[in-house]
Coordinates of C-alpha atoms in Angstrom, one line a residue:
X180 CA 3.6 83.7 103.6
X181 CA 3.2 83.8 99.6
X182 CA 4.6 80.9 98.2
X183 CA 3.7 81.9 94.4
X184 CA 6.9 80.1 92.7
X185 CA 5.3 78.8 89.1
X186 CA 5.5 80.7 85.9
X187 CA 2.8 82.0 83.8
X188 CA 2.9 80.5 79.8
X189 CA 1.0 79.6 77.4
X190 CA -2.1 79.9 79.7
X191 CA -0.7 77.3 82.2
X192 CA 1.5 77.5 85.7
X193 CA 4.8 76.0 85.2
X194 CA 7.8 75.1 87.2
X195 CA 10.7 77.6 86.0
X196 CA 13.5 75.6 84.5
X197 CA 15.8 77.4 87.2
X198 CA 14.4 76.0 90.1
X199 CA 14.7 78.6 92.2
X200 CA 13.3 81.3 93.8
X201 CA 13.4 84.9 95.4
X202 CA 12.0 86.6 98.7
X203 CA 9.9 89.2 98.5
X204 CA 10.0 91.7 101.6
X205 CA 7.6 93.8 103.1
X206 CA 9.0 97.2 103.9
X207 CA 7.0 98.0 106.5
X208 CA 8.3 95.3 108.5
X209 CA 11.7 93.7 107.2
X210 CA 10.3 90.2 107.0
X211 CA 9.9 87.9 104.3
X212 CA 6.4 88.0 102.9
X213 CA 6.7 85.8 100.3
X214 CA 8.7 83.8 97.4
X215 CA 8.3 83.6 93.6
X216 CA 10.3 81.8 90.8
X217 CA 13.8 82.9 89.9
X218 CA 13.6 83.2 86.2
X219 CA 16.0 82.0 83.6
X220 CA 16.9 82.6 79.6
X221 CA 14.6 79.6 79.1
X222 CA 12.0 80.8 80.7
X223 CA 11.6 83.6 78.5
X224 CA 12.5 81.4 75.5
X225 CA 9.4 79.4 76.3
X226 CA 6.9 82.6 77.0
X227 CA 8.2 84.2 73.6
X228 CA 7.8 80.9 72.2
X229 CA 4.5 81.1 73.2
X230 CA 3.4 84.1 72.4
X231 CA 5.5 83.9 69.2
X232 CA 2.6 81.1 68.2
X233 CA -0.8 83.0 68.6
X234 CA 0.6 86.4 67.0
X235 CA -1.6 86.4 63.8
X236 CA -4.1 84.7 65.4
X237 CA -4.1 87.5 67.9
X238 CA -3.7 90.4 65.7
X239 CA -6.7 89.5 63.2
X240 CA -9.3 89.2 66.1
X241 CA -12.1 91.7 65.7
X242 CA -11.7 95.0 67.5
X243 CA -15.6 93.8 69.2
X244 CA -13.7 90.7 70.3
X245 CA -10.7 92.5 71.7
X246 CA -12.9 95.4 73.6
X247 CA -15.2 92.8 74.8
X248 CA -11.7 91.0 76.0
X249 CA -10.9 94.1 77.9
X250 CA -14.3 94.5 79.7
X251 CA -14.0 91.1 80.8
X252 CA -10.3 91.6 82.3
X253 CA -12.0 94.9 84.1
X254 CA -14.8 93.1 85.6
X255 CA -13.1 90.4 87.3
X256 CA -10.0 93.0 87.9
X257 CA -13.2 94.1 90.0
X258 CA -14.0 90.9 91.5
X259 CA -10.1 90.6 93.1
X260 CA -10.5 94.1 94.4
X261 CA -9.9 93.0 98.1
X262 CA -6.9 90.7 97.4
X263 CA -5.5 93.4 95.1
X264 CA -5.4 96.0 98.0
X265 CA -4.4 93.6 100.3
X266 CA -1.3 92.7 98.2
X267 CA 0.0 96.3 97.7
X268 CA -0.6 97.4 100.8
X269 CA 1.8 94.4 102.2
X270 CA 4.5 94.2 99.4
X271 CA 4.5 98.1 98.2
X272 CA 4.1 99.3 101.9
X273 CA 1.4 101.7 100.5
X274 CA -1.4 103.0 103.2
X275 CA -3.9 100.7 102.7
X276 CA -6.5 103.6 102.0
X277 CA -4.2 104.4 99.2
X278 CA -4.0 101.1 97.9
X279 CA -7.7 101.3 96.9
X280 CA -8.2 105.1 95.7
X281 CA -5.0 105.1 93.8
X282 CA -3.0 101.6 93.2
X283 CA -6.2 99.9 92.5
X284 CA -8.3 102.0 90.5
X285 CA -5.8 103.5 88.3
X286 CA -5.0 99.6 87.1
X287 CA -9.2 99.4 86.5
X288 CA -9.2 103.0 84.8
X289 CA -6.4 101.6 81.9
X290 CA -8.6 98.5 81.0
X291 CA -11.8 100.4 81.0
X292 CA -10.6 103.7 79.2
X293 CA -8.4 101.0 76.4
X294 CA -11.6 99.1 75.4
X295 CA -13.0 102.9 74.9
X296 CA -10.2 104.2 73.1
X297 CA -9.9 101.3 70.8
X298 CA -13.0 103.6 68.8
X299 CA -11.0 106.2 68.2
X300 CA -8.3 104.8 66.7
X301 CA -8.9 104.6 62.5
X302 CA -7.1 101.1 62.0
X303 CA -7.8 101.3 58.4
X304 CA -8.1 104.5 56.2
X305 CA -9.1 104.8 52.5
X306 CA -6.4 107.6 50.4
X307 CA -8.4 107.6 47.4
X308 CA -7.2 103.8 45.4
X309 CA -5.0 102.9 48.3
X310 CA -5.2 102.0 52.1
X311 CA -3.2 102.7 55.2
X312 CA -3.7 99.8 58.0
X313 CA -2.5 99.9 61.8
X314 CA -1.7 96.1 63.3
X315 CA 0.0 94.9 65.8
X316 CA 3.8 94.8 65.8
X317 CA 4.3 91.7 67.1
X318 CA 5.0 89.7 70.3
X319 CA 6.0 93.0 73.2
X320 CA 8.2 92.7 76.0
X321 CA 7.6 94.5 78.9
X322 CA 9.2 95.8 82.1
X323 CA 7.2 97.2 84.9
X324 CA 8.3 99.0 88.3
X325 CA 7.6 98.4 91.7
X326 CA 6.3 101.9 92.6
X327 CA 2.6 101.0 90.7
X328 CA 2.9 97.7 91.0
X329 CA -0.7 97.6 89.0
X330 CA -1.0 101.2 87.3
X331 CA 2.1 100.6 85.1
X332 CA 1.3 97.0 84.2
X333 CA -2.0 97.9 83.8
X334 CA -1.1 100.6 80.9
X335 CA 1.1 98.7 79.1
X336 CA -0.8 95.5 79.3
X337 CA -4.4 96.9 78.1
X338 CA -2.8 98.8 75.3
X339 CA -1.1 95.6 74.0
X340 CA -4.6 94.0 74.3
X341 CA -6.1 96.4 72.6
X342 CA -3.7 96.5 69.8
X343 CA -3.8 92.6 69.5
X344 CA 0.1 92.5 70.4
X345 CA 0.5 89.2 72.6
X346 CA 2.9 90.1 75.8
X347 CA 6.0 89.0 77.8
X348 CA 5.7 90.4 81.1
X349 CA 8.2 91.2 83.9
X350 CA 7.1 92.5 86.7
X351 CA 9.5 94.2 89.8
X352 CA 10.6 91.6 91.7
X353 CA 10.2 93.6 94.4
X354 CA 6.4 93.9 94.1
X355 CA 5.6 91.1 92.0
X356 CA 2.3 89.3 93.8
X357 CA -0.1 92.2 92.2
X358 CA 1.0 90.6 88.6
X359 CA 0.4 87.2 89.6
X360 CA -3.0 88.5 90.5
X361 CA -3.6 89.8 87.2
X362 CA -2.4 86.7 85.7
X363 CA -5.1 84.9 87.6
X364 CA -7.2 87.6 86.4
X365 CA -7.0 87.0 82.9
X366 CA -6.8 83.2 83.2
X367 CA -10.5 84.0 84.9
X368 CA -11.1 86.3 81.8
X369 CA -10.9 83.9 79.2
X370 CA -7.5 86.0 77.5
X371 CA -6.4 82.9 75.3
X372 CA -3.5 81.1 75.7
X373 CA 0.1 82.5 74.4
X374 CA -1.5 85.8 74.6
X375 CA -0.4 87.2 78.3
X376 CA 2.8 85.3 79.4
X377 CA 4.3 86.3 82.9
X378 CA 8.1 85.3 83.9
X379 CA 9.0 86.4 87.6
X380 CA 12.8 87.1 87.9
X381 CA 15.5 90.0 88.4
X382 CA 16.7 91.8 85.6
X383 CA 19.9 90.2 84.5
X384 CA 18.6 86.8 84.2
X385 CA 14.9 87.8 82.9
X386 CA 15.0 91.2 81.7
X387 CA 18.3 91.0 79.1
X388 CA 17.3 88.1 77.8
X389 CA 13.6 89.3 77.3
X390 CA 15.0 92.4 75.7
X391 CA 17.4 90.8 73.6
X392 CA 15.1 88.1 71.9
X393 CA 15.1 88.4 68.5
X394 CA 11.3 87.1 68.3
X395 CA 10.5 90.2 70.6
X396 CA 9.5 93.0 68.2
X397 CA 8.9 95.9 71.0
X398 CA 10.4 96.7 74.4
X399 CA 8.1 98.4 76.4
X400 CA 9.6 99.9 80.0
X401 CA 8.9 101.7 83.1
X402 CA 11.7 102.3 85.3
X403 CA 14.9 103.8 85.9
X404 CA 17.8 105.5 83.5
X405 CA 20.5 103.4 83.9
X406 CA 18.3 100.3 82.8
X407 CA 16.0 102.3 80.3
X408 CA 19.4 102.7 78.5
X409 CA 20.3 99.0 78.9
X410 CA 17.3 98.2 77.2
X411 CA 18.0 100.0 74.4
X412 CA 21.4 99.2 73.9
X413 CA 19.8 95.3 73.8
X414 CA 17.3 96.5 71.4
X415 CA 19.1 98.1 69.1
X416 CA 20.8 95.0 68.0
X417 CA 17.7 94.1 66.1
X418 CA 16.1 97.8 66.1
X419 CA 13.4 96.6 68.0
X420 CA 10.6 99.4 68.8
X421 CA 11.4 100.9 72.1
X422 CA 9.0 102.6 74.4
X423 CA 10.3 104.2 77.6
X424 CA 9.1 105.8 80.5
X425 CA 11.7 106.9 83.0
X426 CA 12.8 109.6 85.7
X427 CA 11.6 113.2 86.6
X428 CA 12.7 116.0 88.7
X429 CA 9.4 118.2 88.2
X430 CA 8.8 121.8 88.6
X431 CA 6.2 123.1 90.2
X432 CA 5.7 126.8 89.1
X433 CA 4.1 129.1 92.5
X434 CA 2.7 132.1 90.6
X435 CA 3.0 135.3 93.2
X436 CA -1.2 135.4 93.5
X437 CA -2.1 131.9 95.0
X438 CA -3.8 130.7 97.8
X439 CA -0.7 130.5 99.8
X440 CA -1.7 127.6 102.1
X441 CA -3.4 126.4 99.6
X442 CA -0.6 126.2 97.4
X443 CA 1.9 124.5 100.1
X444 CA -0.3 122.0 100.8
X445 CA -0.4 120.8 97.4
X446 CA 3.5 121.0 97.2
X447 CA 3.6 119.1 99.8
X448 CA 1.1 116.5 98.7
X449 CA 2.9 116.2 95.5
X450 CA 6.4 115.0 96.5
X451 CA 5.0 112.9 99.9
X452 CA 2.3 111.0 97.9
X453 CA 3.8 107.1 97.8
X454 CA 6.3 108.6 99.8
X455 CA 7.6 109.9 97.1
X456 CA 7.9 107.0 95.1
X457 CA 6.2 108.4 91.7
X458 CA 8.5 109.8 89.0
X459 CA 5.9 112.8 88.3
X460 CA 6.5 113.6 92.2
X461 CA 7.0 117.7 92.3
X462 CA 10.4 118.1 94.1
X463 CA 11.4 121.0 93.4
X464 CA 8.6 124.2 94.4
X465 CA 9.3 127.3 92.7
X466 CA 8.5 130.3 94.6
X467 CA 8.5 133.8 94.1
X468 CA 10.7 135.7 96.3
X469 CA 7.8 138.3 97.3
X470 CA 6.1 135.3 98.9
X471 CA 8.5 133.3 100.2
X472 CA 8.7 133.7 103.8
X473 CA 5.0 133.4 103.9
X474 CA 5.2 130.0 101.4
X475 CA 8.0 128.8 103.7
X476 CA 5.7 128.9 106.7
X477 CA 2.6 127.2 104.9
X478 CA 5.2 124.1 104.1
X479 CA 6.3 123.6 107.3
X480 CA 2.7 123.2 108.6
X481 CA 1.9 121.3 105.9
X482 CA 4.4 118.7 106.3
X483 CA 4.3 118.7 110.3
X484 CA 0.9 117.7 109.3
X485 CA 1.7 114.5 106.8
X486 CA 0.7 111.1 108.8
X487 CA 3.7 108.5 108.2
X488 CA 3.3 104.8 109.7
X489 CA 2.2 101.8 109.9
X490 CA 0.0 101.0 106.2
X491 CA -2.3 98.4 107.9
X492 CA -3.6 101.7 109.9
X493 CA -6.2 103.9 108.4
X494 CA -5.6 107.8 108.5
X495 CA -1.9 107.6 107.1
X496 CA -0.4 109.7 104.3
X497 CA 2.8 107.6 103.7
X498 CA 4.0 104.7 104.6
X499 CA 7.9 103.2 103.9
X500 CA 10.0 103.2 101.1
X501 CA 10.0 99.7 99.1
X502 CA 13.4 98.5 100.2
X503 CA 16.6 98.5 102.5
X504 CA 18.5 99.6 99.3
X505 CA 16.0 102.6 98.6
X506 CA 16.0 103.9 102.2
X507 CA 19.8 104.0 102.1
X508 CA 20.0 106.4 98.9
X509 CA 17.2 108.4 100.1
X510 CA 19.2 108.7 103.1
X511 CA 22.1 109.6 101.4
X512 CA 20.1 112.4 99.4
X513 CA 19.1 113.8 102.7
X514 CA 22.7 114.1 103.9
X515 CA 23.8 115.5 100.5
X516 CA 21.6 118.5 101.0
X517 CA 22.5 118.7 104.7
X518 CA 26.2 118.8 103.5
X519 CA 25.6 121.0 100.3
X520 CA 24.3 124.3 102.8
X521 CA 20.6 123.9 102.4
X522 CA 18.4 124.6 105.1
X523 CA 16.6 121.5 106.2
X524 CA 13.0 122.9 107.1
X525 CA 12.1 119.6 108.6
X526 CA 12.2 115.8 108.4
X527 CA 15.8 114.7 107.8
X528 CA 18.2 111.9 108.3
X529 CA 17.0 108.4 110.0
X530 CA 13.7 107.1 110.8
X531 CA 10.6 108.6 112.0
X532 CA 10.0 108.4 116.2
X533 CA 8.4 104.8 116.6
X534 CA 8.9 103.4 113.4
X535 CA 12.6 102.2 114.3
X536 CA 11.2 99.1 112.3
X537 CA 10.6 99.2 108.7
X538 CA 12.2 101.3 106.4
X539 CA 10.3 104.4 106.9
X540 CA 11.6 107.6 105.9
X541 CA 10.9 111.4 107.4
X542 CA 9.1 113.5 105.3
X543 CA 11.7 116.2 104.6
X544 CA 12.1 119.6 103.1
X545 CA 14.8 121.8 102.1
X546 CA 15.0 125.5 102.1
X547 CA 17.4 128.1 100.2
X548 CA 18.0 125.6 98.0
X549 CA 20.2 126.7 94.5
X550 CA 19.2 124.4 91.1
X551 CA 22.8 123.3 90.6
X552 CA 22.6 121.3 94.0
X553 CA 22.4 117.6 94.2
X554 CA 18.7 117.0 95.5
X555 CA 17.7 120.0 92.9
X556 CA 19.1 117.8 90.0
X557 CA 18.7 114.4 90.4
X558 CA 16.0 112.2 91.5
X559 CA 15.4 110.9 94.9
X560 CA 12.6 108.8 94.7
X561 CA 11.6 109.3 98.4
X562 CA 9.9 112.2 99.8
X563 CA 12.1 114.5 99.7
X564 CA 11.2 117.9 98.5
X565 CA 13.0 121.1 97.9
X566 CA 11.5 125.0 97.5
X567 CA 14.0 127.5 95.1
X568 CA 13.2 131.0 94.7
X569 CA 12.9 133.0 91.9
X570 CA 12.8 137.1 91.1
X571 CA 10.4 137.0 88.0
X572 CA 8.9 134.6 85.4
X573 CA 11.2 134.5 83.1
X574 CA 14.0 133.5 85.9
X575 CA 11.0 130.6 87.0
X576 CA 10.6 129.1 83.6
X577 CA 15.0 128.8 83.2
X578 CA 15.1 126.8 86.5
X579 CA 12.0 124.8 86.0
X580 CA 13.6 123.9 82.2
X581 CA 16.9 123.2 84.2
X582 CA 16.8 119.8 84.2
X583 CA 17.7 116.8 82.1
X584 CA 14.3 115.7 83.1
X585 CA 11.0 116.9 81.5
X586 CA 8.2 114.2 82.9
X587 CA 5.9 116.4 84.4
X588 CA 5.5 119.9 85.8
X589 CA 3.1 121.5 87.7
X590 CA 1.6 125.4 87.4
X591 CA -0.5 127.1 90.4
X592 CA -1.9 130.6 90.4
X593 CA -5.2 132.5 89.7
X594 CA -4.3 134.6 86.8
X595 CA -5.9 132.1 84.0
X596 CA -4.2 133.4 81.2
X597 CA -0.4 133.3 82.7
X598 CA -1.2 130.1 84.3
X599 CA -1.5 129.0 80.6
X600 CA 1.0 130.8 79.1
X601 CA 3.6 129.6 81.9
X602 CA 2.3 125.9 80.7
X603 CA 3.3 126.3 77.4
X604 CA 6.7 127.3 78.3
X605 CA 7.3 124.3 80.6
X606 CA 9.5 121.2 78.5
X607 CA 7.5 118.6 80.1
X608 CA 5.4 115.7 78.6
X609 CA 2.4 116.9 81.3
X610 CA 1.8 119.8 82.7
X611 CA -0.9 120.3 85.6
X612 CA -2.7 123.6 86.1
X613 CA -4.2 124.3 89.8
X614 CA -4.7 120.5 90.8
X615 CA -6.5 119.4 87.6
X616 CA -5.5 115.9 87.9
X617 CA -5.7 113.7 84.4
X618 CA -7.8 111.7 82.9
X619 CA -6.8 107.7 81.6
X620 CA -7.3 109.1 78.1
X621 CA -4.6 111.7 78.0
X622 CA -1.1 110.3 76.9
X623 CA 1.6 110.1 79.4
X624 CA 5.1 110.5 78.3
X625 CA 8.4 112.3 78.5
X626 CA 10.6 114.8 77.0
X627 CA 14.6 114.5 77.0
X628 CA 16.0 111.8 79.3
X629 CA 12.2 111.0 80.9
X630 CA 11.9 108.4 78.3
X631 CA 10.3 107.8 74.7
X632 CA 7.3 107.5 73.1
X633 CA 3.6 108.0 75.1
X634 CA 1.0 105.6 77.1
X635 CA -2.5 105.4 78.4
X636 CA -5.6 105.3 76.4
X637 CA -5.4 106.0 72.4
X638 CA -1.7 107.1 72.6
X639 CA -0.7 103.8 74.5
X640 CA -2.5 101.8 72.0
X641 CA -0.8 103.0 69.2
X642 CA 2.3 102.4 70.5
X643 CA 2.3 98.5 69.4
X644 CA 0.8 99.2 66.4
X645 CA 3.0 99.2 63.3
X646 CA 1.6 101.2 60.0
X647 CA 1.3 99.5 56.7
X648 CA 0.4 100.9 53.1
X649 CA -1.1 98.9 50.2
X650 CA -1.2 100.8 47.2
X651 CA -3.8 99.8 44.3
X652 CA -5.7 98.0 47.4
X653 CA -9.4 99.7 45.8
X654 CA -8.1 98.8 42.3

């Protein structure tokens, strides 16, 4: 068992002033994997104390020093490679296969593609006598998730870096060892002291406090709605910067001349993946109703095909959902779908045969499913996926656009140019054509109540970066 119970400021391990401490579960098994420290208001005083100290110093370091800073982080992010699968794959439940291709190297892709990105960002720009200058906004606060437990720590902390912002960290308690890895990380990097501070802790004793510092100039968060909105309601108190990143209920647009296995196998993929856990996760498949008995059928061998179990095991497409609390409300999303006359294609209430341990969760579809339902509108955050139809394109674009979400969406079909033109029409901060995938130097980001601002590469960056002009500077 983990017993990882110390505090990370001002380049040292320290006792929390609380003295006490939190279990950390493994989902695939129920059990107690490991503790850390129970934060407290002082805590955070200390680490914003900290970082509070080195800000200038921070801010005026060369942008060689502060790439060469980042390439350091990513080469020994390199060397923990083993321990950082390891650790995901025990406290996220992900299959450990997963835990390398996607946990892992998305958190290496933000450290390498920041120290690239710093070049092509113009931190100082002559208008004829006068100068406009980008810095650093100050000491950041940030929030992660526990469904990336490195990908969206990762993000937020190489864009800080590469701004020359020093950082207040709080990770998930849920999934916290992977930070405390990166910690250790950075310790081994050389990042100097003050500049990366990590306090372990739940959100009401670490989080409001952190959020509500009047020494933290910017918020930066990952998470859920409810919180997101929490954070700025603390923020706004001294109109701190606020960048958020929150829920989605994505489209995903079938145009009526795809591959049509094709096409329901990457439905499928795209609301199982994590098991569901991801708030880009496509959960609701728009089909036209020429194809749909045909689509229908593709699913339903799709996901009698997705491999749920035990993460340890190679060969397995999901594994369980993070806690007892989210297997309950995924549960209860399952049900509400049963009860509000959707057909239930397969998967459904309770646990998978075998896996009576662990919170585990069946892989489940709906069928004649209306956008005004309950699993159409809200977001489930399991793997749980739904298939409307639709009579023509312009019906497809006015469900997809439905939603108080606008995340991500996703487009399939052959025709290149209504592909595109469907794309444009989509409200969502990323649309994907045909499986395109995206690269670490597009910006990721929301419309309506998916959140504020943008991250990854340049666009995360500027993010802590405050604009300053001085007239008469070439005087």
């Amino acid at each position: 068992m983990r017993q990882d119970i110390k505090q990370f400021i001002n380049g040292e391990w320290v006792s929390s002033h609380s003295g006490k401490t939190l279990d950390v579960i493994n989902p695939a098994t129920e059990e107690v994997m490991g503790q850390i420290a129970a934060g407290n208001k002082q805590d955070v005083d200390d680490a914003v104390v900290a970082a509070k100290k080195v800000y200038v110093k921070f801010r005026n370091t060369s942008l060689e020093e502060r790439k060469a800073l980042l390439e350091r982080i990513a080469d020994e992010y390199e060397n923990r490679k083993e321990d950082l699968i390891d650790v995901m794959t025990d406290e996220l439940g992900s299959p450990i296969e997963k835990s390398e291709s996607v946990h892992y190297q998305m958190g290496l892709n933000h450290f390498r593609e920041a120290s690239k990105a710093i070049d092509s960002i113009q931190f100082e720009e002559r208008r004829g006598d006068d100068l406009v200058v980008k810095e650093a906004i100050g000491v950041a606060g940030l929030v992660t998730p526990w469904n990336f437990p490195t990908n969206q720590t990762s993000l937020k902390l190489a864009g800080a870096f590469a701004a020359g912002s020093p950082v207040v960290l709080k990770p998930s308690e849920e999934t916290p060892f992977a930070a405390i890895i990166l910690a250790e990380i950075f310790e081994k990097a050389g990042v100097p002291k003050g500049v990366f501070n990590l306090v372990n802790g739940d959100g009401q004793s670490v989080g409001d406090p952190l959020s509500s510092h009047p020494d933290v100039r910017m918020m930066s968060f990952t998470g859920s709605g409810p919180t997101g909105r929490k954070i700025m309601e603390n923020s706004a108190k001294d109109f701190k910067k606020v960048s958020l990143e929150l829920g989605g209920k994505s489209p995903l647009v079938v145009l009526d001349d795809v591959d049509i296995e094709k096409a329901a196998k990457g439905a499928v993929a795209k609301f199982v993946q994590n098991t569901g856990q991801v708030c880009t996760a496509a959960t609701r498949t728009l089909v036209p109703e020429s194809i749909k008995d045909e689509f229908i059928a593709a699913a339903k061998k799709a996901i009698e095909n997705v491999k749920v179990g035990n993460p340890r095991e190679e060969g397995q497409d999901t594994g369980p959902v993070v806690s007892k609390k989210q297997f309950d409300t995924v549960q209860s999303y399952i049900q509400k779908g049963i009860d509000e006359g959707a057909t239930l294609l397969h998967g459904g209430v309770g646990k998978p045969e075998g896996l009576e341990k662990g919170y585990f969760v069946k892989p489940t579809l709906f069928t004649d499913v209306t956008n005004d339902m309950t699993i159409a509108q809200e977001e489930i955050f399991g793997p749980v996926g739904t298939i409307i139809t639709y009579k023509d394109l312009d019906e497809a674009i006015e469900i997809a656009n439905d939603t108080i979400y606008g995340l991500a969406a996703y487009v399939y079909g052959n025709d290149k140019d209504k592909v595109r033109e469907v794309s444009k029409l989509l409200e969502a901060g990323t649309v994907e054509i045909n499986d395109a995938g995206r690269q670490p130097n597009l910006p990721f980001g929301g419309y309506k109540q998916s959140g504020i601002g943008r991250e990854w590469g340049d666009y995360g960056i500027e993010e802590f970066l405050e604009v300053k002009a001085i007239p008469g500077y070439y005087k």
